[in-house]
PDB file of C-alpha atoms in Angstrom:
ATOM      1  CA  MET A   1     -30.578  32.923 -35.235  1.00 62.00           C
ATOM      2  CA  ASN A   2     -27.182  32.858 -37.078  1.00 73.00           C
ATOM      3  CA  TYR A   3     -26.075  29.782 -38.681  1.00 84.00           C
ATOM      4  CA  LEU A   4     -22.514  29.222 -37.264  1.00 87.00           C
ATOM      5  CA  TRP A   5     -21.634  25.864 -38.513  1.00 93.00           C
ATOM      6  CA  ASP A   6     -18.892  25.791 -41.153  1.00 95.00           C
ATOM      7  CA  ASP A   7     -18.449  22.704 -43.214  1.00 96.00           C
ATOM      8  CA  ALA A   8     -14.854  23.423 -44.094  1.00 97.00           C
ATOM      9  CA  THR A   9     -13.883  23.855 -40.443  1.00 96.00           C
ATOM     10  CA  ALA A  10     -15.798  20.779 -39.376  1.00 96.00           C
ATOM     11  CA  ALA A  11     -14.159  18.660 -42.173  1.00 97.00           C
ATOM     12  CA  LYS A  12     -10.755  19.243 -40.597  1.00 98.00           C
ATOM     13  CA  LEU A  13     -11.722  17.820 -37.347  1.00 97.00           C
ATOM     14  CA  ASP A  14     -11.981  14.277 -36.038  1.00 94.00           C
ATOM     15  CA  PRO A  15     -15.459  13.038 -34.621  1.00 93.00           C
ATOM     16  CA  VAL A  16     -14.662  14.006 -31.179  1.00 92.00           C
ATOM     17  CA  GLY A  17     -13.393  17.437 -32.405  1.00 94.00           C
ATOM     18  CA  ARG A  18     -16.680  17.957 -34.168  1.00 94.00           C
ATOM     19  CA  LEU A  19     -18.533  17.184 -31.013  1.00 92.00           C
ATOM     20  CA  VAL A  20     -16.453  19.931 -29.255  1.00 93.00           C
ATOM     21  CA  TYR A  21     -16.986  22.418 -32.293  1.00 94.00           C
ATOM     22  CA  ARG A  22     -20.878  21.723 -32.141  1.00 91.00           C
ATOM     23  CA  SER A  23     -20.869  22.249 -28.481  1.00 90.00           C
ATOM     24  CA  ASN A  24     -18.840  25.428 -28.598  1.00 91.00           C
ATOM     25  CA  ILE A  25     -21.223  26.882 -31.267  1.00 90.00           C
ATOM     26  CA  LEU A  26     -24.351  25.825 -29.381  1.00 87.00           C
ATOM     27  CA  GLY A  27     -22.827  27.405 -26.299  1.00 86.00           C
ATOM     28  CA  ALA A  28     -22.057  30.682 -27.854  1.00 85.00           C
ATOM     29  CA  ASP A  29     -25.738  31.310 -28.296  1.00 83.00           C
ATOM     30  CA  LEU A  30     -27.155  32.270 -25.024  1.00 80.00           C
ATOM     31  CA  ARG A  31     -30.606  32.250 -26.420  1.00 82.00           C
ATOM     32  CA  VAL A  32     -30.504  28.298 -26.622  1.00 78.00           C
ATOM     33  CA  THR A  33     -28.152  27.483 -23.734  1.00 75.00           C
ATOM     34  CA  ASN A  34     -27.622  28.420 -20.135  1.00 70.00           C
ATOM     35  CA  THR A  35     -24.249  29.773 -19.045  1.00 70.00           C
ATOM     36  CA  GLY A  36     -22.328  27.092 -17.082  1.00 66.00           C
ATOM     37  CA  GLY A  37     -24.408  24.175 -18.330  1.00 71.00           C
ATOM     38  CA  GLY A  38     -25.642  22.111 -21.083  1.00 77.00           C
ATOM     39  CA  ASN A  39     -24.971  18.645 -22.413  1.00 84.00           C
ATOM     40  CA  THR A  40     -24.011  17.229 -25.857  1.00 88.00           C
ATOM     41  CA  SER A  41     -22.939  13.959 -26.826  1.00 90.00           C
ATOM     42  CA  ALA A  42     -22.020  11.673 -29.830  1.00 91.00           C
ATOM     43  CA  LYS A  43     -21.989   7.941 -30.384  1.00 92.00           C
ATOM     44  CA  LEU A  44     -18.941   6.937 -32.306  1.00 92.00           C
ATOM     45  CA  GLY A  45     -17.182   3.804 -33.434  1.00 91.00           C
ATOM     46  CA  GLU A  46     -13.752   3.444 -32.082  1.00 90.00           C
ATOM     47  CA  LYS A  47     -11.171   0.768 -32.006  1.00 90.00           C
ATOM     48  CA  ASP A  48     -11.076  -1.139 -28.589  1.00 87.00           C
ATOM     49  CA  PRO A  49      -7.437  -1.005 -27.463  1.00 86.00           C
ATOM     50  CA  LEU A  50      -7.479  -4.451 -26.087  1.00 89.00           C
ATOM     51  CA  THR A  51      -9.404  -6.499 -28.674  1.00 90.00           C
ATOM     52  CA  GLY A  52      -8.785  -4.448 -31.846  1.00 92.00           C
ATOM     53  CA  LYS A  53     -12.501  -4.651 -32.527  1.00 91.00           C
ATOM     54  CA  THR A  54     -14.648  -1.602 -33.373  1.00 92.00           C
ATOM     55  CA  VAL A  55     -16.874  -0.739 -30.346  1.00 90.00           C
ATOM     56  CA  GLU A  56     -19.567   1.958 -29.757  1.00 91.00           C
ATOM     57  CA  VAL A  57     -18.282   4.749 -27.582  1.00 90.00           C
ATOM     58  CA  LEU A  58     -20.471   7.580 -26.150  1.00 90.00           C
ATOM     59  CA  TRP A  59     -18.605  10.726 -25.872  1.00 89.00           C
ATOM     60  CA  VAL A  60     -20.285  13.269 -23.549  1.00 88.00           C
ATOM     61  CA  LYS A  61     -19.862  16.840 -22.596  1.00 83.00           C
ATOM     62  CA  GLY A  62     -21.822  16.750 -19.352  1.00 75.00           C
ATOM     63  CA  SER A  63     -23.396  19.327 -16.993  1.00 73.00           C
ATOM     64  CA  GLY A  64     -21.429  21.525 -14.869  1.00 71.00           C
ATOM     65  CA  GLY A  65     -19.153  23.084 -17.597  1.00 76.00           C
ATOM     66  CA  ASP A  66     -19.781  25.724 -20.116  1.00 83.00           C
ATOM     67  CA  LEU A  67     -20.635  24.527 -23.618  1.00 86.00           C
ATOM     68  CA  ARG A  68     -19.033  27.620 -25.301  1.00 86.00           C
ATOM     69  CA  THR A  69     -15.707  26.781 -23.678  1.00 86.00           C
ATOM     70  CA  SER A  70     -15.789  22.962 -23.675  1.00 87.00           C
ATOM     71  CA  THR A  71     -12.675  21.044 -24.914  1.00 87.00           C
ATOM     72  CA  ARG A  72     -11.918  17.459 -25.641  1.00 84.00           C
ATOM     73  CA  GLU A  73     -10.414  17.276 -22.210  1.00 85.00           C
ATOM     74  CA  THR A  74     -13.832  18.303 -20.725  1.00 83.00           C
ATOM     75  CA  SER A  75     -15.634  15.577 -22.444  1.00 84.00           C
ATOM     76  CA  ARG A  76     -15.634  11.910 -21.196  1.00 84.00           C
ATOM     77  CA  ARG A  77     -15.509   8.646 -23.164  1.00 80.00           C
ATOM     78  CA  CYS A  78     -18.047   6.176 -22.082  1.00 85.00           C
ATOM     79  CA  THR A  79     -18.013   2.498 -23.175  1.00 74.00           C
ATOM     80  CA  TRP A  80     -20.501  -0.254 -22.360  1.00 68.00           C
ATOM     81  CA  THR A  81     -20.980  -3.915 -23.283  1.00 63.00           C
ATOM     82  CA  SER A  82     -24.177  -5.495 -24.346  1.00 60.00           C
ATOM     83  CA  SER A  83     -25.536  -8.741 -22.907  1.00 50.00           C
ATOM     84  CA  SER A  84     -27.418  -9.365 -26.119  1.00 53.00           C
ATOM     85  CA  GLY A  85     -24.177 -10.869 -27.761  1.00 51.00           C
TER      86      GLY A  85
END
């Protein structure tokens, strides 16, 4: 297996961009992913636009789209609240 990750490229990207970059690299190797599928995700701290507080956000590239061609637009931002305070 070839190591395709490039630290210099990744360093220029924001956290969601790194998720897309990682997804594209994984999807490019058909030995480890299926064409037209695959899931990747990243849990990130982002500023809530209403409260200004940092909240955990889960960015997901879900099934039904090809990892090697995924983009920021094909990923989804999911937020949740905790009842534990």
